[in-house]
Short mmCIF file of N, CA and C in Angstrom, two decimals:
data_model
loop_
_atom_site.label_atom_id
_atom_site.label_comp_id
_atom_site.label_asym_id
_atom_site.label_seq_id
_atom_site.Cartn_x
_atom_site.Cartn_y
_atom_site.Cartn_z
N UNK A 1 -10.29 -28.50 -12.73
CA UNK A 1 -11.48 -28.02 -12.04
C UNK A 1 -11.14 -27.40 -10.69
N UNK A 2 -11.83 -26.31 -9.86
CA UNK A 2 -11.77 -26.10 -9.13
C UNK A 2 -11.77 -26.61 -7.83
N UNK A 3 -10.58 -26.78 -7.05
CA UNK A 3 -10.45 -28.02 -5.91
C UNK A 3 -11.86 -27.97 -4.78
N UNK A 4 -12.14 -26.84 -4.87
CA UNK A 4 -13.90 -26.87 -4.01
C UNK A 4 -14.73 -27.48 -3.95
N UNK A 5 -15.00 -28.01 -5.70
CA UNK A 5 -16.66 -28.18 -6.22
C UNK A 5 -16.81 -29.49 -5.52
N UNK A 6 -16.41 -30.32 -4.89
CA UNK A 6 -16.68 -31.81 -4.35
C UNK A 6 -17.44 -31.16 -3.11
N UNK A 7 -16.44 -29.91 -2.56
CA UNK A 7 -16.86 -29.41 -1.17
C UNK A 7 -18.65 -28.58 -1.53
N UNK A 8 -19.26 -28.32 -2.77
CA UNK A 8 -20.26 -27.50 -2.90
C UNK A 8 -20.66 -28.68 -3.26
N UNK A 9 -20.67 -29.98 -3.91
CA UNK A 9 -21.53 -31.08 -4.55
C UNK A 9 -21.76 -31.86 -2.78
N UNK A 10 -20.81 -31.92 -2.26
CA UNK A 10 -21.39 -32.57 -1.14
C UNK A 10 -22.60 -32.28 -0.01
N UNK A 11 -22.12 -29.91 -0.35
CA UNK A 11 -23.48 -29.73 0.62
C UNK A 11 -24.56 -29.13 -0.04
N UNK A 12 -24.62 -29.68 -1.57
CA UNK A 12 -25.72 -29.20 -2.48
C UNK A 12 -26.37 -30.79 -1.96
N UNK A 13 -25.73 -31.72 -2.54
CA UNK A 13 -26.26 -33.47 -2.08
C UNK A 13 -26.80 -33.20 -0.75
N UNK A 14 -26.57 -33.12 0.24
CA UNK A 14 -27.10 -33.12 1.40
C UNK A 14 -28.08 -32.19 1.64
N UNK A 15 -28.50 -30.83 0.98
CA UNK A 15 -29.19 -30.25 1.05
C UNK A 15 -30.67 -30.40 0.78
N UNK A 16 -30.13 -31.10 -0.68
CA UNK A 16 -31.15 -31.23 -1.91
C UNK A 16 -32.20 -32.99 -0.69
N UNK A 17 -31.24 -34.15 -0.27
CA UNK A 17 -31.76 -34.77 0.25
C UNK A 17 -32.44 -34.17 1.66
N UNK A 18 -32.12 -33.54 2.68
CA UNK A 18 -32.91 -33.23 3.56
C UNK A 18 -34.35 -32.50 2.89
N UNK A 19 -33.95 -32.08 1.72
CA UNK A 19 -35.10 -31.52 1.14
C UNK A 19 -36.43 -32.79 1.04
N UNK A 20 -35.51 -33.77 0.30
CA UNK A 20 -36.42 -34.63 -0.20
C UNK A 20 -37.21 -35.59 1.06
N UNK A 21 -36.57 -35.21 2.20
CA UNK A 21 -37.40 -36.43 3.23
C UNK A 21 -38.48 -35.38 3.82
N UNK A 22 -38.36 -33.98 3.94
CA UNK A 22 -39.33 -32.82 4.33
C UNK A 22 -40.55 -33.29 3.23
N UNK A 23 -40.16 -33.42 2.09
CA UNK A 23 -40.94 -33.50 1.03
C UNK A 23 -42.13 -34.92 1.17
N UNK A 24 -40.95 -35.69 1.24
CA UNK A 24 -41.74 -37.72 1.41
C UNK A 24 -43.07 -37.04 2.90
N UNK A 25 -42.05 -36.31 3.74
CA UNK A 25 -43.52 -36.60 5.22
C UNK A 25 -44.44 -35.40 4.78
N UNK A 26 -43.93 -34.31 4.19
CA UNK A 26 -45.26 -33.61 3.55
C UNK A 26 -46.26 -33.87 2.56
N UNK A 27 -45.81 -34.56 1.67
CA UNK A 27 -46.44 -35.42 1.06
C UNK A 27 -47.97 -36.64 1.62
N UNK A 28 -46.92 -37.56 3.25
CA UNK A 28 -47.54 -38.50 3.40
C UNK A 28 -48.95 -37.75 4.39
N UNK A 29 -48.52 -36.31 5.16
CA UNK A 29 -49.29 -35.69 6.01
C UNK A 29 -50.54 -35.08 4.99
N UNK A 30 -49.89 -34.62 3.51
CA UNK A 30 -51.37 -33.97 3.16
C UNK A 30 -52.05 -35.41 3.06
N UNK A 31 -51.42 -36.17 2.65
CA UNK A 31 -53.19 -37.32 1.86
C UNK A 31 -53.79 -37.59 3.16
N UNK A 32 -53.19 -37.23 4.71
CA UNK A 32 -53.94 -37.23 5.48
C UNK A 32 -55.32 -36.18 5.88
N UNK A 33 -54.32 -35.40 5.34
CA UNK A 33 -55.60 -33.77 5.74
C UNK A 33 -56.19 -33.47 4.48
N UNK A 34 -55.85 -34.46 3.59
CA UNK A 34 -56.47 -34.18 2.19
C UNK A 34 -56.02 -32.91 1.57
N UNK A 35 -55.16 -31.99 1.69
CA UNK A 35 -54.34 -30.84 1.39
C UNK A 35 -54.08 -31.31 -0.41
N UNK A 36 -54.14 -30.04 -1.06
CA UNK A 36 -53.53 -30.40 -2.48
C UNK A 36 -51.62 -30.45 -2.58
N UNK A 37 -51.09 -30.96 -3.24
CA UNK A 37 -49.66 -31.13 -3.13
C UNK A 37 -49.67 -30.08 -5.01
N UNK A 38 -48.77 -28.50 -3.99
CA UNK A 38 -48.80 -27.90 -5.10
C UNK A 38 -46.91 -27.88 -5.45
N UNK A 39 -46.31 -28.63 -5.21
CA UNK A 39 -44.54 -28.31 -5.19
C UNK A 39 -44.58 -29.06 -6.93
N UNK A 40 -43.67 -27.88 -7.50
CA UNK A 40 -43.39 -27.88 -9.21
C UNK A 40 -43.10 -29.51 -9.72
N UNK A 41 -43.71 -30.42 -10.76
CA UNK A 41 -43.43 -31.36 -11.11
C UNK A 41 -42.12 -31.09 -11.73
N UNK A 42 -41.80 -30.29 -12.21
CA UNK A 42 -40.44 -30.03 -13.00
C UNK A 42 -39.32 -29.96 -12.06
N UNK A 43 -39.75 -29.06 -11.04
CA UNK A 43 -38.60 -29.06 -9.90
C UNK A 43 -38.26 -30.68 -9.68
N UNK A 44 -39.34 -31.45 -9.18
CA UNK A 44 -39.02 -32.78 -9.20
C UNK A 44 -38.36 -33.83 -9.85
N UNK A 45 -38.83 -33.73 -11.30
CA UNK A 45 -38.02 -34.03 -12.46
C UNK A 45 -36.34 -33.19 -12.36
N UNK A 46 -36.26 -32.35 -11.76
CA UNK A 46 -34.62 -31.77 -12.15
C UNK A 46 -34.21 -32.43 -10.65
N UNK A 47 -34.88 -32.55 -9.96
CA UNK A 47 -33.99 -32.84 -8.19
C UNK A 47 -33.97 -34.97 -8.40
N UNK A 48 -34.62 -35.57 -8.72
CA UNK A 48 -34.58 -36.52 -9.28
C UNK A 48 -33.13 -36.95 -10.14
N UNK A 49 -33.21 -36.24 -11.39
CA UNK A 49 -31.99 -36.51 -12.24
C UNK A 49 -30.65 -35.92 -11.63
N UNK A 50 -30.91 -35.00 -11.10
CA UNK A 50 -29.33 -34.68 -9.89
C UNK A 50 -28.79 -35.52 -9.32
N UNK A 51 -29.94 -36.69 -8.46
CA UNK A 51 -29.68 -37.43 -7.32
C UNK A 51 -29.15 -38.41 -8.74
N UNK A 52 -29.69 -38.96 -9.75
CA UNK A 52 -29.35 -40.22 -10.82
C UNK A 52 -27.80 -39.63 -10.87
N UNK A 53 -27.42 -37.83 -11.19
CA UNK A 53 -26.32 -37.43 -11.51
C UNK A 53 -25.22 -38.30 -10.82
N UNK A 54 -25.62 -37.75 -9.34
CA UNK A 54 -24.64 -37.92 -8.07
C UNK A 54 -24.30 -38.75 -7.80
N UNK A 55 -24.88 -39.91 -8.01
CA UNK A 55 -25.21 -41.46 -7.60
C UNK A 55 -24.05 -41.91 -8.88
N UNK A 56 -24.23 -41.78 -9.60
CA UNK A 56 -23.39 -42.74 -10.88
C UNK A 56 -21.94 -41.92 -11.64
N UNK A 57 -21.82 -40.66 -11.09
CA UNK A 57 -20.79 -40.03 -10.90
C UNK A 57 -19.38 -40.43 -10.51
N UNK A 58 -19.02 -41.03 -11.27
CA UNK A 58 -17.61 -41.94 -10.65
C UNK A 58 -16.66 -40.97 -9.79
N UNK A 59 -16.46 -39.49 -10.10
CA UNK A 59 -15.98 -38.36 -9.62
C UNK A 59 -16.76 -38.19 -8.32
N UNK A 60 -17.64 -38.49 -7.98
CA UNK A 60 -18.35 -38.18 -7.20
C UNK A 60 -17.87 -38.56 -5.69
N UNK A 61 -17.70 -38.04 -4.42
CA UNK A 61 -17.09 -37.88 -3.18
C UNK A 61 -18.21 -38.96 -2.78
N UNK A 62 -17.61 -39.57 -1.32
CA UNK A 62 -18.20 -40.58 -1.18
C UNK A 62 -19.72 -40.29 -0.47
N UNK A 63 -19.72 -38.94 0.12
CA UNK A 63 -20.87 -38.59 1.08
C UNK A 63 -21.79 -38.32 0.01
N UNK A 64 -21.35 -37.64 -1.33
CA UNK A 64 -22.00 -37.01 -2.65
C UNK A 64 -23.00 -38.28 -2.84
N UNK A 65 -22.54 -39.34 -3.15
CA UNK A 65 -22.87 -40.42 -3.23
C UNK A 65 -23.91 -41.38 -2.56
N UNK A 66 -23.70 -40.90 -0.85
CA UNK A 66 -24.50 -41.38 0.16
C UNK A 66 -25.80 -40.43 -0.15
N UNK A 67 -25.46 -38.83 0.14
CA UNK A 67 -26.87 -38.63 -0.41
C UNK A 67 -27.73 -38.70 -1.60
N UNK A 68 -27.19 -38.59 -2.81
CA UNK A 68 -27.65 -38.70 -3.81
C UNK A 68 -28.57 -40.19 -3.76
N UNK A 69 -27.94 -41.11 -3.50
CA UNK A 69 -28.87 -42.31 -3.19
C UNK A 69 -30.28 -42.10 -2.52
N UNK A 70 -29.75 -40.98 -1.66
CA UNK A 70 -31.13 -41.04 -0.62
C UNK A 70 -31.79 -40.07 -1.57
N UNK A 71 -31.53 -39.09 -1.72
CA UNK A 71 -32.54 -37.99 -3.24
C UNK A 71 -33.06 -39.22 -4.11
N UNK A 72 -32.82 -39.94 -4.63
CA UNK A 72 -33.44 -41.06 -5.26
C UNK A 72 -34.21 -41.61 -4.84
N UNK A 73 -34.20 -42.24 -3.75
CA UNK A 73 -35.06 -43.00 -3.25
C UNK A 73 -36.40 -42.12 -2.68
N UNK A 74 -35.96 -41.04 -2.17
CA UNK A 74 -37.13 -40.29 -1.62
C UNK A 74 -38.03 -39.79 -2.73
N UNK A 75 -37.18 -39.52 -3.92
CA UNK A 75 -37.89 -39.19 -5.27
C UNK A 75 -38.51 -40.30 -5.62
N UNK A 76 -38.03 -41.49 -5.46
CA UNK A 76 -39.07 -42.58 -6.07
C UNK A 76 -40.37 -43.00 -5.24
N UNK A 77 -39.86 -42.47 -4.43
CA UNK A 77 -41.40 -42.78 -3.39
C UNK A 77 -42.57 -41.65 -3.38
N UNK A 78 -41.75 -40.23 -3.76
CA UNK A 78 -42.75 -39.19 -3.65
C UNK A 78 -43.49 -39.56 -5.32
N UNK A 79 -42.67 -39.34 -6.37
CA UNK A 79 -43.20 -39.56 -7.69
C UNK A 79 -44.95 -40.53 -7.80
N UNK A 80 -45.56 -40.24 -8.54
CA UNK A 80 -46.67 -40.96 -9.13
C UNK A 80 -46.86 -40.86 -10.24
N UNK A 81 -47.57 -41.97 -10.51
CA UNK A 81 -47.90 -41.64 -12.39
C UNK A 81 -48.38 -41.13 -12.56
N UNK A 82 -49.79 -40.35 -11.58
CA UNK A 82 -50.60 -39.21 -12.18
C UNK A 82 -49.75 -38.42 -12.30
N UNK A 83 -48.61 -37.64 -11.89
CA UNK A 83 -48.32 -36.45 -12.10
C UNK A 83 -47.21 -36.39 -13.13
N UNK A 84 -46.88 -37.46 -14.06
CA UNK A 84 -45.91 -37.69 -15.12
C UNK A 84 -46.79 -38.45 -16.53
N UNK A 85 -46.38 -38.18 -17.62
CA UNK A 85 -46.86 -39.36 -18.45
C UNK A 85 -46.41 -40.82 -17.92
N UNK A 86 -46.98 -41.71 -18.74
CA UNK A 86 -46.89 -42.97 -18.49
C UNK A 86 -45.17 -43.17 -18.91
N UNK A 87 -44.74 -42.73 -20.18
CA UNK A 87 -43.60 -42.80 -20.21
C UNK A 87 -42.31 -42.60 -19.71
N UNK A 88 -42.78 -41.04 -19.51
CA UNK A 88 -41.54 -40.39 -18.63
C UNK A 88 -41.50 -41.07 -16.92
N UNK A 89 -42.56 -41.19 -16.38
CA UNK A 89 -42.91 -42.01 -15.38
C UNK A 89 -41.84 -43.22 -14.93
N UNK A 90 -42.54 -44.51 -15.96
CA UNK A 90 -41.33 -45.14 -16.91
C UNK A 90 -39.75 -44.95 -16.76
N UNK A 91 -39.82 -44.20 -17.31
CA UNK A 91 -37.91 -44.06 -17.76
C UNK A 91 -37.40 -43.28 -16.40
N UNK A 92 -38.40 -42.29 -15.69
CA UNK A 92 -37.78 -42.13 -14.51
C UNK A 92 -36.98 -42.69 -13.28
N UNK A 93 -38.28 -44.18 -13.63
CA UNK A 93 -38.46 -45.04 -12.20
C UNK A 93 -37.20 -45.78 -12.61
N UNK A 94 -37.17 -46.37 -14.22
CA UNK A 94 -36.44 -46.85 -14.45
C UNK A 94 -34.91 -46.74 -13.92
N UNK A 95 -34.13 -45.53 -14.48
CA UNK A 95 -32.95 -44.59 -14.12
C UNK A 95 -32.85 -44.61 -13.00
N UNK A 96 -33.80 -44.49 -11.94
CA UNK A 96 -33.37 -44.50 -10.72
C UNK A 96 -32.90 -45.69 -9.71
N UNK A 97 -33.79 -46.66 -10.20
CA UNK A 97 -33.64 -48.32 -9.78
C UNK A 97 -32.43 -48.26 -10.38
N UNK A 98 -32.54 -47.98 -11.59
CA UNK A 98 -30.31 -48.68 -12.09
C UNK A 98 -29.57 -47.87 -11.25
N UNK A 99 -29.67 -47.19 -11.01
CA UNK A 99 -28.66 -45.99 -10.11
C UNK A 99 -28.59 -46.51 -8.45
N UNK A 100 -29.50 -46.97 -8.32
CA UNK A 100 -29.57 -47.02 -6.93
C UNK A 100 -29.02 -49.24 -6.89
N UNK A 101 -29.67 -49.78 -7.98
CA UNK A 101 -28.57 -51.04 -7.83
C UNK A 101 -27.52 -51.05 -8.27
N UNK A 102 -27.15 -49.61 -8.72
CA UNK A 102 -25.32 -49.96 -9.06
C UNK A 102 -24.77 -49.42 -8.26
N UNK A 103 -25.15 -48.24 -7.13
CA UNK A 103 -24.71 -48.33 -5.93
C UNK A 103 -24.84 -49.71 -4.76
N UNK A 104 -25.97 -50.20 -4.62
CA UNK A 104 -25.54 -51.52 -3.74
C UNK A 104 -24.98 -52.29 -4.36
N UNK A 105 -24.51 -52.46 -5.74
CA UNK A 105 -23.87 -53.71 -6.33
C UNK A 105 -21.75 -53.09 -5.84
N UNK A 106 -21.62 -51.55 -6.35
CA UNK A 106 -20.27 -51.46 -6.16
C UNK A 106 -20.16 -50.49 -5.39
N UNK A 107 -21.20 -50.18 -4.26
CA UNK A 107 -20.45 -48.67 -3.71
C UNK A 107 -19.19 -49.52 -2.98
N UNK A 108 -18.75 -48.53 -2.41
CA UNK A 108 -17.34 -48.80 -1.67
C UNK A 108 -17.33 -48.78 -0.43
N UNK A 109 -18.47 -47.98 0.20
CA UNK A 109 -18.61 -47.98 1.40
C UNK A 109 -20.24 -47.95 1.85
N UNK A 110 -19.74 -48.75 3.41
CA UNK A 110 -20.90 -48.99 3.66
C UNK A 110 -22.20 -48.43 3.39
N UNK A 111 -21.71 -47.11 4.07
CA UNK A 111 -23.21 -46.04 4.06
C UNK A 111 -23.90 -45.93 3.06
N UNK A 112 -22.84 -45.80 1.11
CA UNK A 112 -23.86 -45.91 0.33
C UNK A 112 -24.55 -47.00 -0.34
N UNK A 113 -24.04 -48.20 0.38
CA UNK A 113 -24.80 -49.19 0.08
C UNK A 113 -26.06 -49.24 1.17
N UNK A 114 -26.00 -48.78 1.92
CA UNK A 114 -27.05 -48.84 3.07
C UNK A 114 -28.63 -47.90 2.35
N UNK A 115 -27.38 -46.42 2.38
CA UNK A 115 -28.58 -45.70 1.70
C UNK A 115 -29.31 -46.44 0.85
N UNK A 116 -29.02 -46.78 -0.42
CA UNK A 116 -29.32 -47.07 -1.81
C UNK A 116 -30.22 -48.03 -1.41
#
C-alpha cells in the first residue's frame, strides 16, 4: 500500500470528527430555535460506519483511532430513531457501542481510551 494513506486516514479522521461536533452543537442549537435539521440521513449513515471503520481497524494509526472514536460517539448522540428504521437504528447503535468498548477495553493509548 501506499506509505501515505495512514497520513490521508488520519486527516480524513480528524476532519470527518471536527465535522461531527459542528454537527452535535448544530443540532443541539436548532431544537432551540426550532430550525428543521435538513443534513442527508445517508451522509450520516456513511460518516457513522467510517468512524466503526477507523475505530476497529487494527491497521489503523493511533490518532486514526482517537478520532474515529470521537465520529462515533458524536454520531451516537446526533442519531435518533425517528430518522432511521427501528432496525437499522438498532444495529447502528449497536456497532458503535462494540466499537467504542473495544477501544476502552484494548486501546493502547491513553487518548483513545479517553475518547471512546
Amino acid at each position: 500500500p501506499d506509505p501515505g494513506y495512514k497520513t490521508v486516514h488520519v486527516s480524513g479522521s480528524w476532519s470527518l470528527a471536527n465535522l461531527t461536533d459542528i454537527l452535535v452543537q448544530a443540532r443541539a442549537e436548532m431544537e432551540v430555535t426550532g430550525e428543521e435539521d435538513d443534513f442527508p440521513v445517508s451522509m450520516l449513515r456513511r460518516i457513522l460506519k467510517c468512524g466503526i471503520f477507523g475505530a476497529l481497524d487494527s491497521g489503523s494509526a493511533v490518532n486514526t483511532k482517537s478520532n474515529s472514536v470521537r465520529i462515533i460517539g458524536n454520531m451516537l448522540n446526533y442519531l435518533s430513531p425517528e430518522l432511521l428504521s427501528d432496525t437499522e437504528y438498532q444495529d447502528l447503535m449497536d456497532s458503535g457501542t462494540r466499537a467504542i468498548i473495544t477501544n476502552i477495553e484494548n486501546g493502547k493509548i491513553m487518548k483513545i481510551r479517553w475518547n471512546a
